[in-house]
C-alpha cells in the first residue's frame, strides 16, 4: 500500500514535470494585422499587409519545426477608439502575441499604450509619427520602416539644399500630419529656410482647391504635403490642374507610397521627389519577393514599404523566437531579444534595432520617372540619393525616450 | 480680398457637384418617395464607366462621348435595380427604401474596392479643356469653369423638364394620385422606372465630370453622399429648385470655411443642417408633408 501511494506520488510528480516541460516549450504564436482594410490607406497597407504576413509565416519554416502560427486581421477604420477596442479584445480574448502594420499615427499611439500595459508586442510598419520611438517609446514597440523625422531629414533637407528655402505646409489635421509638419519645419529652419504658412485640412478631403489657392497665394517656393494616401494623390492631381508646378512652385511629397504613384499615373506624378526605405526594383532579393507578392494580390500590385516591412519585421521576430526556443508570450522579453540580434533580410538588407525601438536601415531619395523613361508597369522610381541608417533617423543624443540612458 | 473672391469661385465649382447630385436625389425622392442611398455608389460607377470606356482596347471612348454614354449605361443599371428590387417597396415606409439602397451601395462599393483597391485610377483632363486662365485674383483651370457652366445648364434643363413640360406634369400627377393617372391610360410604373433612370443618370454624369479632378476611387461617392444628403435636407426633401440653389450655396459656404477656419470645413454643412432644421423642419423650400 505504501508502495502504491509513493508510486502514485511519483507518477503525479512526473506528470506535473511533463506538463511544465510542455509549458516551457510553448510554441504557439498568434499574429494580428491591425490596419485600414477599407479606407484611404487600404492599398498601402490593408489586405496586402496580411498577404505579406502570410508569406513571412510560410518562409520562416517554423511550422515544420513544430510551431503553430495563427494569423488574424482587422480593420481599424482609421479611428483610434475602434483600434483600441480591437487591440484590447485581441490581447484579452484572442491571445494575440504581436501586432503588425498598425498604420495611421492616431491609432498607432493608442495601440502603443495598450501593448505596453499588457506586455504584448507592436511592430509598427505603417504609422509615421516619430513619437513612437521618442517621447512615447516603449519596451514593447519597434518602429520598423520609416518615421516623420527621417522623412523630414531626407526629403526636407534635400529640397532646401536645392534652393527651396520658403515653405508652405498642407497638413492632414491629426497626429500624423502634425508630427510630419513639426519635424519637417524643424529641418527647414535648421537648414536655413523659413516656414511662411500652414493650412490644416480634415483627413480624407476630396477637394483641395481652396487649400492649394492659399498655398499658391503665399508665394512659397515649396509646398510641403504633410498628408498621405488618397489625400496626397488628390492634392498632387489638383495642384497640376491649378498650375502650381508650372507656375514655379515646387510640390514636395513628404510621404508618398508606390501605390500612390501607381494611382496617379506617371503623367501627373513625374518629377516628384520623396523618400522611401523600400522599392521593389532595388536588387534580386526585393524583385523576387515582390514578384511573389504581386502574384498573390488581386490587382497585381507591387508591395509598398509598409507591406514589405510587415514581412521583414515578422522574419526577424521569428528568428528571435527561435533563438529563445519558445514561450513567445512575454512581449518585452521577445522585443529585448530582437534588439540584441542584428537584422538581415532580403528586403531591407542588414540593420539593427536601437534601444528606443527604432529599426535602422538606409533611406532612399527617389524621383518619379517620366512616362517615356518607364519600361513597364510599376517601373516608377529613379534613385537619386541614399542616407545610411545611422544618419537617416533621429540620433539618440536628441532623443526624449526614457529607455535611452544618458 | 482677392483670395476671398477666389474661394467664392472655388466654392461655386464644388457647389455644382453638390447641386447635380442633390438634384438627382430630389427627383428620385420627389417622384418615387425613395431615399436613394445608392446615389453615391452610382456616381462612382459613372466615373468608373468613363474610365473603362477610355481605357478599353476596343472602345477607347474619350471624355466627350463618355458624358453621354456613361450616364446611359449607369441609368440602365439603375432601371434594372428599380424593376427588380425597388418597385416592390412602393407604398412602404421610407426606411425600407433607405435600407435597401444603403445595402446596394455597400455591395457595389465593396465589389469595386475588391477589384480596384482604394487609391483609385488616373483619368486625365481632356485636351480641349487643359490649362487655365489668369483672372487676376486667381488662376482658374479651364476644366473647372466648364464644370460650373455645364452643371448649371443640366440643372436648369432638369428643372424645366419636371416643372414646365407636359411630361413633368404627368410625372407629378402620377406621384400625387397614381390610380387616377393610370385611368387616363398612362403607364405609371414605366414612368417611375424612367424617372429613377434619369436620377441615376444625373449621378453618373456628375461622376464623369468629377473623374478628371478627383481620383476615380471606389469610395469617392461614399465620401460625398453624406454631404449631399445634408444639402437635400437643407433644401427641403424633394424640392427641385431648393436642392439646386442649396447645392451651389453650400459649396460657397464650405469654400469660405476652408478659407477662414479650414479645420471645420468637413463639418460646417452639418452644423448648418442642424440650424436650418431647428428653425424650419421642412427645409428651406420644402412643403410640409
XYZ file of C-alpha atoms in Angstrom:
695
model
C 0.000 0.000 0.000
C 2.792 2.323 0.985
C 4.484 1.430 -2.266
C 1.465 2.208 -4.345
C 0.973 5.595 -2.652
C 4.583 6.625 -3.220
C 4.287 5.245 -6.742
C 1.270 7.415 -7.354
C 3.027 10.440 -5.905
C 5.977 9.740 -8.113
C 3.721 9.318 -11.104
C 1.949 12.567 -10.275
C 5.244 14.367 -9.893
C 6.380 13.022 -13.228
C 3.141 14.091 -14.841
C 3.486 17.612 -13.445
C 7.080 17.690 -14.617
C 5.976 16.627 -18.085
C 3.281 19.316 -18.323
C 5.547 22.037 -17.041
C 8.081 20.871 -19.612
C 5.435 21.322 -22.274
C 4.724 24.847 -20.982
C 8.425 25.674 -21.143
C 8.364 24.837 -24.826
C 5.139 26.558 -25.767
C 5.403 27.085 -29.470
C 2.144 28.771 -30.407
C 2.137 32.279 -31.845
C -0.801 34.465 -32.780
C -0.151 37.376 -35.124
C -2.646 40.208 -35.555
C -2.528 42.515 -38.581
C -4.380 45.663 -37.486
C -4.761 48.020 -40.423
C -7.046 50.078 -42.633
C -8.757 47.412 -44.739
C -11.314 49.621 -46.436
C -10.408 53.309 -46.271
C -7.975 55.706 -47.911
C -4.859 53.825 -46.731
C -6.087 50.324 -47.641
C -3.845 49.995 -50.702
C -0.581 50.845 -48.983
C -1.259 48.539 -46.010
C -4.584 46.752 -45.742
C -5.079 43.321 -47.284
C -1.558 43.485 -48.756
C -0.093 43.531 -45.239
C -1.943 40.327 -44.436
C -0.547 38.748 -47.617
C 2.975 39.815 -46.580
C 2.460 38.360 -43.083
C 1.258 35.086 -44.572
C 4.355 34.948 -46.791
C 6.623 35.561 -43.787
C 4.971 32.703 -41.905
C 5.475 30.363 -44.858
C 9.064 31.449 -45.495
C 10.076 31.160 -41.828
C 9.789 27.369 -41.976
C 8.707 27.359 -38.325
C 5.693 25.158 -38.979
C 7.990 22.296 -39.973
C 9.801 22.709 -36.662
C 6.660 22.204 -34.644
C 5.491 25.800 -34.196
C 1.841 26.654 -34.562
C 1.285 30.109 -36.028
C -2.122 31.780 -36.387
C -2.815 34.973 -38.287
C -5.791 37.287 -37.883
C -6.575 40.669 -39.369
C -8.979 43.514 -38.593
C -9.984 46.920 -39.911
C -9.473 49.836 -37.502
C -11.157 52.241 -39.962
C -8.570 54.906 -39.080
C -10.306 55.506 -35.772
C -8.195 55.334 -32.586
C -11.176 54.261 -30.460
C -12.009 51.355 -32.759
C -8.317 50.400 -32.966
C -8.019 50.416 -29.159
C -11.125 48.287 -28.707
C -9.829 45.709 -31.176
C -6.377 45.738 -29.559
C -7.820 45.030 -26.079
C -10.041 42.292 -27.412
C -7.184 40.731 -29.342
C -4.927 40.594 -26.295
C -7.557 39.551 -23.728
C -9.714 37.191 -25.746
C -7.794 36.165 -28.849
C -4.426 35.986 -27.057
C -2.617 37.858 -29.840
C 1.150 37.979 -29.241
C 2.207 40.554 -31.782
C 0.562 43.462 -33.650
C 1.737 44.176 -37.191
C 1.202 47.108 -39.596
C -0.998 49.437 -37.427
C -0.809 52.314 -39.885
C -2.350 55.698 -39.012
C -0.410 57.520 -36.310
C -3.504 58.232 -34.221
C -4.344 54.538 -33.974
C -0.690 53.527 -33.528
C -0.165 55.796 -30.498
C -3.318 54.410 -28.875
C -2.332 50.774 -29.540
C 1.218 51.531 -28.367
C -0.111 52.296 -24.869
C -2.261 49.183 -24.676
C 0.523 46.918 -25.890
C 2.843 48.299 -23.216
C 0.238 47.932 -20.487
C -0.495 44.305 -21.458
C 3.083 43.311 -22.300
C 2.326 42.383 -25.893
C 4.380 43.442 -28.959
C 3.842 46.137 -31.580
C 5.991 46.137 -34.699
C 4.702 49.239 -36.397
C 5.399 49.379 -40.120
C 2.684 51.792 -41.211
C 2.425 54.734 -38.836
C 4.700 57.686 -39.457
C 4.862 59.636 -36.199
C 8.376 59.689 -34.749
C 6.842 59.926 -31.257
C 6.626 56.123 -31.219
C 10.346 55.929 -30.544
C 10.764 59.355 -28.953
C 8.626 60.685 -26.084
C 6.218 57.739 -26.259
C 8.757 54.952 -26.759
C 8.099 51.619 -25.074
C 9.988 48.385 -24.336
C 7.256 46.568 -26.277
C 7.324 48.561 -29.515
C 9.596 48.547 -32.544
C 9.119 51.159 -35.254
C 10.209 49.368 -38.380
C 10.029 51.127 -41.734
C 10.170 54.933 -41.611
C 9.149 57.888 -39.459
C 8.435 61.596 -39.783
C 11.888 62.606 -38.538
C 13.570 60.520 -41.222
C 11.247 61.784 -43.992
C 11.857 65.378 -42.939
C 15.567 64.838 -42.622
C 15.898 63.270 -46.066
C 13.362 64.983 -48.321
C 13.219 68.282 -46.437
C 16.956 68.782 -46.340
C 17.417 67.806 -49.995
C 14.809 70.340 -51.118
C 16.164 73.204 -49.008
C 19.641 72.462 -50.377
C 18.230 72.619 -53.898
C 17.074 76.189 -53.257
C 13.602 75.695 -51.771
C 14.073 77.923 -48.741
C 10.494 79.132 -48.164
C 7.833 76.587 -47.284
C 4.056 76.389 -47.013
C 2.513 73.288 -45.441
C -0.657 71.444 -46.398
C -1.203 69.314 -43.327
C -3.613 66.485 -42.518
C -5.264 67.559 -39.278
C -4.368 64.666 -36.940
C -1.386 63.164 -35.077
C 0.489 62.103 -38.220
C 0.169 65.360 -40.144
C 1.122 67.434 -37.123
C 4.208 65.284 -36.454
C 5.347 65.372 -40.061
C 4.840 69.134 -40.291
C 6.642 69.719 -36.974
C 9.637 67.552 -37.910
C 9.928 68.955 -41.424
C 9.587 72.558 -40.273
C 12.415 71.952 -37.796
C 14.675 70.658 -40.573
C 13.745 73.533 -42.886
C 14.573 76.119 -40.245
C 17.758 74.307 -39.244
C 18.900 74.259 -42.865
C 18.402 77.992 -43.184
C 14.907 78.049 -44.676
C 11.666 79.635 -43.475
C 8.105 78.385 -42.979
C 5.678 81.089 -44.125
C 2.363 79.373 -43.592
C 0.332 76.279 -42.873
C -3.176 75.135 -43.639
C -4.643 72.135 -41.841
C -7.259 70.102 -43.659
C -9.507 67.328 -42.296
C -8.471 63.719 -43.002
C -9.986 62.315 -46.181
C -10.759 65.547 -48.032
C -11.806 65.223 -51.674
C -11.239 68.766 -52.831
C -8.011 70.606 -52.179
C -8.502 73.562 -54.474
C -9.178 76.056 -51.659
C -6.057 74.972 -49.793
C -3.970 74.976 -52.952
C -5.096 78.513 -53.754
C -3.947 79.645 -50.317
C -0.611 77.902 -50.805
C -0.294 79.485 -54.239
C -1.056 82.942 -52.876
C 1.639 82.543 -50.208
C 4.287 82.531 -52.982
C 6.320 79.971 -51.008
C 8.913 78.186 -53.112
C 7.976 74.763 -51.743
C 4.528 73.440 -50.875
C 5.063 70.580 -48.435
C 2.326 67.965 -48.341
C 2.147 66.620 -44.796
C -0.594 64.164 -45.674
C -0.778 60.655 -47.114
C -2.656 58.172 -49.277
C -5.770 59.441 -51.033
C -5.251 62.940 -49.602
C -1.825 63.194 -51.238
C -2.936 61.835 -54.604
C -5.826 64.285 -54.766
C -3.521 67.154 -53.757
C -0.995 66.316 -56.468
C -3.648 65.861 -59.125
C -5.337 69.162 -58.324
C -2.045 71.015 -57.942
C -1.295 70.070 -61.554
C -4.686 71.433 -62.561
C -4.088 74.780 -60.838
C -0.702 75.129 -62.490
C 1.214 75.123 -59.207
C 4.330 73.409 -60.522
C 4.279 75.088 -63.932
C 3.922 78.406 -62.056
C 7.316 77.841 -60.454
C 6.410 76.449 -57.040
C 7.723 73.024 -56.084
C 5.459 70.348 -54.690
C 7.133 68.239 -52.003
C 5.701 64.794 -51.330
C 6.882 64.261 -47.787
C 5.263 60.846 -47.633
C 4.447 59.049 -50.837
C 3.987 55.341 -51.463
C 4.376 53.389 -54.669
C 0.649 52.672 -54.627
C 0.024 56.439 -54.734
C 2.321 56.883 -57.731
C 0.561 53.996 -59.446
C -2.819 55.560 -58.748
C -1.740 58.959 -60.103
C -0.061 57.673 -63.223
C 3.373 58.902 -64.320
C 1.948 61.738 -66.377
C 0.840 63.544 -63.232
C 3.424 62.212 -60.752
C 6.591 62.664 -62.829
C 9.411 64.617 -61.248
C 8.214 64.339 -57.648
C 10.952 63.818 -55.061
C 10.360 61.827 -51.897
C 11.873 59.289 -49.529
C 11.185 55.580 -49.069
C 13.087 52.757 -47.426
C 11.964 50.021 -49.794
C 11.442 49.800 -53.543
C 10.634 46.549 -55.288
C 13.226 47.043 -58.051
C 16.333 47.582 -55.869
C 18.024 44.184 -56.167
C 17.392 40.497 -56.898
C 16.096 39.858 -53.377
C 13.481 42.631 -53.476
C 12.458 41.705 -57.019
C 11.972 38.022 -56.172
C 9.862 38.829 -53.107
C 7.820 41.480 -54.908
C 7.044 39.194 -57.829
C 5.728 36.503 -55.489
C 3.783 39.127 -53.556
C 2.237 40.676 -56.632
C 1.074 37.278 -57.905
C -0.969 36.881 -54.738
C -2.592 40.310 -54.961
C -5.914 40.699 -56.733
C -4.871 43.818 -58.620
C -1.288 42.503 -59.115
C 0.105 45.413 -57.098
C 3.745 45.572 -56.067
C 4.390 45.820 -52.305
C 4.554 49.202 -50.586
C 7.249 49.793 -47.978
C 4.624 49.243 -45.272
C 3.784 45.783 -46.579
C 7.447 44.909 -47.124
C 8.031 45.977 -43.507
C 5.407 43.536 -42.247
C 7.315 40.702 -43.932
C 10.732 41.879 -42.794
C 9.598 42.545 -39.207
C 7.983 39.142 -38.838
C 11.006 37.326 -40.276
C 13.166 38.957 -37.595
C 10.568 38.217 -34.901
C 10.589 34.535 -35.868
C 14.377 34.425 -35.717
C 14.301 35.880 -32.203
C 11.664 33.377 -31.080
C 13.677 30.505 -32.482
C 16.714 31.746 -30.594
C 14.606 31.906 -27.436
C 13.371 28.354 -28.071
C 9.713 29.005 -27.282
C 7.397 30.910 -24.900
C 6.575 33.842 -27.116
C 4.055 35.393 -24.717
C 6.346 37.755 -22.803
C 6.372 40.742 -25.147
C 9.126 42.819 -23.552
C 11.431 39.790 -23.394
C 10.933 38.963 -27.064
C 11.495 42.603 -28.066
C 14.689 42.691 -25.998
C 15.867 39.594 -27.859
C 15.034 41.233 -31.187
C 17.054 44.306 -30.229
C 20.003 42.084 -29.306
C 20.163 40.409 -32.712
C 21.219 42.220 -35.899
C 18.534 42.231 -38.588
C 19.164 40.819 -42.038
C 16.619 40.068 -44.725
C 16.268 40.233 -48.482
C 14.045 43.318 -48.392
C 15.775 45.889 -46.190
C 19.280 44.395 -46.070
C 21.309 44.483 -42.884
C 20.276 46.643 -39.984
C 19.891 46.957 -36.245
C 17.212 47.824 -33.740
C 18.128 50.603 -31.337
C 17.363 50.677 -27.623
C 14.482 53.131 -28.221
C 12.831 50.662 -30.610
C 13.932 52.393 -33.808
C 14.887 49.963 -36.590
C 17.799 51.370 -38.591
C 18.316 50.863 -42.312
C 19.178 53.156 -45.229
C 16.722 55.770 -46.534
C 16.499 56.347 -50.287
C 15.635 59.601 -52.006
C 13.714 58.831 -55.205
C 12.426 60.794 -58.152
C 9.409 59.644 -60.153
C 10.340 58.768 -63.734
C 8.918 60.499 -66.788
C 6.426 58.351 -68.729
C 8.974 57.801 -71.520
C 11.621 56.589 -69.056
C 9.420 53.874 -67.598
C 9.886 50.444 -69.149
C 6.693 48.878 -67.913
C 4.080 48.642 -65.222
C 5.386 49.598 -61.757
C 8.746 50.818 -63.154
C 8.435 54.200 -61.490
C 11.461 55.294 -59.445
C 14.922 56.704 -60.086
C 17.293 56.533 -57.116
C 18.941 59.912 -56.554
C 20.420 59.618 -53.069
C 20.983 57.247 -50.156
C 21.336 58.127 -46.467
C 22.919 55.428 -44.291
C 20.756 54.069 -41.479
C 22.730 55.630 -38.648
C 22.346 59.107 -40.180
C 18.811 58.849 -41.523
C 16.985 58.676 -38.205
C 16.879 60.884 -35.085
C 20.171 60.483 -33.184
C 19.914 59.080 -29.664
C 21.552 62.247 -28.374
C 18.385 64.188 -29.339
C 16.043 61.514 -28.050
C 13.435 62.125 -25.360
C 12.841 58.400 -24.939
C 13.060 57.272 -21.271
C 14.689 53.981 -22.342
C 17.754 55.858 -23.558
C 20.206 56.225 -20.693
C 22.233 59.398 -20.844
C -9.848 90.356 -50.642
C -8.596 88.752 -53.829
C -8.193 85.450 -52.048
C -11.770 85.717 -50.846
C -13.095 86.021 -54.394
C -11.007 83.023 -55.366
C -12.546 80.986 -52.552
C -16.031 82.052 -53.621
C -15.379 80.817 -57.129
C -13.897 77.541 -55.950
C -16.900 77.094 -53.683
C -19.206 77.587 -56.638
C -17.335 74.860 -58.510
C -17.761 72.345 -55.696
C -21.316 73.504 -55.340
C -22.043 72.405 -58.886
C -21.256 68.796 -57.915
C -23.467 69.082 -54.868
C -26.221 70.565 -56.994
C -26.076 67.855 -59.673
C -26.073 65.062 -57.119
C -28.749 66.514 -54.873
C -30.872 67.253 -57.905
C -30.906 63.545 -58.783
C -31.711 62.662 -55.196
C -34.515 65.200 -55.081
C -36.010 63.928 -58.349
C -35.964 60.344 -57.063
C -37.371 61.272 -53.666
C -39.998 63.575 -55.099
C -41.283 61.095 -57.660
C -40.600 57.666 -56.134
C -40.561 58.526 -52.444
C -37.317 56.599 -52.087
C -34.327 57.917 -50.141
C -31.709 56.741 -52.579
C -28.640 55.912 -50.523
C -27.101 54.184 -53.531
C -26.662 57.596 -55.171
C -23.003 57.908 -54.173
C -22.212 54.432 -55.455
C -23.913 55.238 -58.767
C -21.932 58.494 -59.021
C -18.780 56.413 -58.528
C -19.947 53.981 -61.216
C -20.313 56.874 -63.630
C -16.659 57.769 -63.133
C -15.579 54.142 -63.473
C -17.601 53.624 -66.653
C -15.883 56.692 -68.129
C -12.539 55.186 -67.136
C -13.340 51.841 -68.751
C -14.617 53.477 -71.922
C -11.342 55.363 -72.230
C -9.004 52.502 -71.405
C -10.722 49.665 -73.203
C -8.623 48.386 -76.112
C -11.624 48.064 -78.412
C -13.686 51.094 -77.497
C -11.231 53.741 -76.319
C -14.020 56.290 -75.972
C -12.801 59.637 -74.690
C -14.310 62.182 -72.344
C -16.900 63.805 -74.613
C -18.782 60.682 -75.710
C -18.445 59.369 -72.147
C -20.511 62.326 -70.939
C -23.434 60.785 -72.820
C -22.625 57.072 -72.795
C -21.732 56.672 -69.095
C -24.976 58.180 -67.742
C -26.966 55.974 -70.130
C -25.105 52.811 -69.084
C -25.433 53.558 -65.373
C -29.010 54.775 -65.896
C -29.903 51.387 -67.418
C -28.268 49.686 -64.439
C -30.433 51.899 -62.220
C -33.589 50.964 -64.114
C -32.763 47.282 -63.676
C -32.386 47.925 -59.946
C -35.741 49.675 -59.884
C -37.509 46.908 -61.780
C -36.004 44.033 -59.829
C -35.912 45.457 -56.306
C -37.122 48.972 -55.620
C -40.552 48.657 -57.201
C -41.584 46.151 -54.547
C -41.216 48.836 -51.924
C -43.956 51.092 -53.329
C -46.224 52.234 -50.524
C -43.962 51.017 -47.751
C -42.220 53.181 -45.173
C -39.227 55.279 -46.354
C -36.997 53.252 -44.097
C -37.208 50.158 -46.323
C -36.016 52.048 -49.370
C -33.215 53.630 -47.395
C -32.023 50.279 -46.046
C -32.254 48.542 -49.405
C -30.381 51.265 -51.285
C -27.793 51.502 -48.495
C -27.206 47.762 -48.857
C -26.897 48.102 -52.630
C -24.354 50.898 -52.155
C -22.251 48.778 -49.792
C -22.273 45.838 -52.199
C -21.382 47.931 -55.256
C -18.585 49.749 -53.408
C -17.279 46.513 -51.929
C -17.109 44.831 -55.326
C -15.249 47.783 -56.880
C -12.866 48.050 -53.955
C -12.129 44.353 -54.094
C -11.004 44.641 -57.699
C -9.527 48.123 -57.922
C -8.204 48.853 -54.429
C -8.782 52.107 -52.596
C -6.353 54.605 -54.089
C -8.040 54.725 -57.435
C -7.225 55.080 -61.111
C -5.939 58.015 -63.117
C -8.170 59.902 -65.578
C -6.671 62.809 -67.466
C -8.345 66.123 -68.266
C -9.442 66.153 -71.923
C -7.006 68.056 -74.156
C -9.539 70.716 -75.184
C -10.063 71.752 -71.558
C -6.459 71.723 -70.372
C -4.710 74.753 -68.992
C -6.238 77.740 -67.326
C -6.706 81.489 -67.344
C -5.319 84.054 -65.025
C -8.277 86.049 -63.749
C -6.079 88.474 -61.862
C -7.253 87.327 -58.460
C -6.804 83.634 -59.163
C -5.738 81.003 -61.654
C -8.886 79.333 -62.955
C -8.391 75.938 -64.586
C -10.487 75.831 -67.747
C -11.889 72.479 -66.771
C -13.345 73.837 -63.523
C -15.041 76.671 -65.369
C -16.546 74.151 -67.757
C -17.901 72.110 -64.832
C -19.800 75.111 -63.417
C -21.361 76.099 -66.727
C -22.230 72.567 -67.783
C -23.852 71.619 -64.482
C -25.837 74.859 -64.369
C -27.249 74.053 -67.805
C -28.108 70.499 -66.812
C -29.739 71.636 -63.565
C -31.916 74.207 -65.278
C -32.855 71.766 -68.040
C -33.927 69.162 -65.500
C -35.944 71.697 -63.533
C -37.630 72.833 -66.762
C -38.420 69.225 -67.744
C -40.115 68.460 -64.466
C -41.797 71.745 -63.641
C -42.732 73.166 -67.038
C -43.387 70.365 -69.538
C -46.360 68.084 -70.069
C -44.228 65.036 -69.292
C -43.229 66.608 -65.995
C -46.845 67.349 -65.233
C -47.762 63.688 -65.794
C -44.954 62.681 -63.510
C -46.009 64.983 -60.734
C -49.601 63.902 -61.127
C -48.592 60.232 -61.045
C -46.892 60.706 -57.699
C -49.928 62.506 -56.289
C -52.504 60.001 -57.442
C -51.204 57.028 -59.449
C -54.593 55.316 -59.747
C -56.186 58.322 -61.357
C -53.329 58.890 -63.777
C -53.370 55.224 -64.741
C -57.060 55.628 -65.541
C -56.051 58.135 -68.245
C -54.106 55.367 -69.944
C -50.652 56.368 -68.799
C -48.203 53.605 -67.883
C -47.255 54.759 -64.395
C -44.740 52.003 -63.474
C -42.806 52.700 -66.667
C -42.739 56.406 -65.877
C -41.408 55.672 -62.409
C -38.687 53.418 -63.841
C -37.641 56.069 -66.334
C -37.574 58.705 -63.590
C -35.290 56.580 -61.465
C -33.114 56.072 -64.532
C -32.986 59.861 -65.004
C -31.970 60.500 -61.396
C -29.300 57.818 -61.571
C -28.093 59.179 -64.892
C -27.606 62.600 -63.263
C -25.456 60.981 -60.574
C -23.383 59.187 -63.201
C -22.998 62.438 -65.142
C -21.576 64.105 -62.032
C -19.241 61.123 -61.736
C -17.895 61.612 -65.267
C -17.463 65.348 -64.612
C -15.504 64.672 -61.445
C -13.223 61.927 -62.843
C -10.566 64.319 -64.210
C -10.489 66.332 -60.955
C -10.598 63.603 -58.310
C -9.083 60.155 -58.431
C -11.516 57.549 -59.792
C -11.895 55.710 -56.480
C -14.465 53.176 -55.222
C -15.168 55.334 -52.161
C -15.463 58.677 -53.966
C -19.244 58.504 -53.666
C -19.315 57.309 -50.082
C -17.264 60.313 -49.018
C -19.600 62.714 -50.767
C -23.034 61.218 -50.227
C -23.496 62.312 -46.612
C -22.821 65.939 -47.549
C -25.210 65.675 -50.464
C -27.905 64.292 -48.187
C -27.393 67.252 -45.909
C -27.837 69.512 -48.951
C -31.118 67.810 -49.853
C -32.397 68.024 -46.291
C -31.485 71.701 -46.011
C -33.046 72.456 -49.383
C -36.229 70.596 -48.494
C -36.676 66.940 -49.398
C -37.877 66.525 -52.939
C -37.782 70.186 -53.893
C -36.011 70.504 -57.239
C -35.180 74.183 -57.173
C -34.348 74.006 -53.467
C -31.697 71.390 -53.996
C -30.107 73.251 -56.911
C -29.854 76.521 -55.018
C -28.754 74.879 -51.760
C -26.155 72.815 -53.612
C -24.430 75.875 -55.012
C -24.866 77.875 -51.799
C -23.369 75.206 -49.594
C -20.407 74.799 -51.913
C -19.715 78.507 -51.451
C -20.153 78.359 -47.661
C -17.836 75.363 -47.471
C -15.271 77.193 -49.590
C -15.370 80.183 -47.256
C -14.935 77.897 -44.248
C -11.852 76.435 -45.892
C -10.510 79.952 -46.039
C -11.384 81.208 -42.553
C -11.256 78.018 -40.474
C -10.125 75.031 -42.589
C -10.359 72.508 -39.757
C -14.134 72.834 -39.709
C -14.687 72.524 -43.461
C -15.950 68.936 -43.241
C -18.498 69.694 -40.547
C -19.850 73.127 -41.444
C -22.562 71.644 -43.686
C -23.949 69.589 -40.815
C -23.916 72.500 -38.424
C -25.954 74.415 -40.978
C -28.312 71.472 -41.362
C -28.987 71.434 -37.629
C -29.614 75.185 -37.595
C -31.982 75.065 -40.548
C -33.922 72.104 -39.182
C -34.303 73.815 -35.815
C -35.871 76.843 -37.442
C -37.710 75.213 -40.333
C -38.082 71.427 -40.039
C -39.237 71.037 -43.666
C -36.044 72.572 -45.052
C -35.649 75.923 -46.771
C -38.052 75.387 -49.672
C -39.811 72.199 -48.607
C -43.520 71.897 -48.001
C -44.963 70.093 -45.032
C -45.952 66.531 -45.972
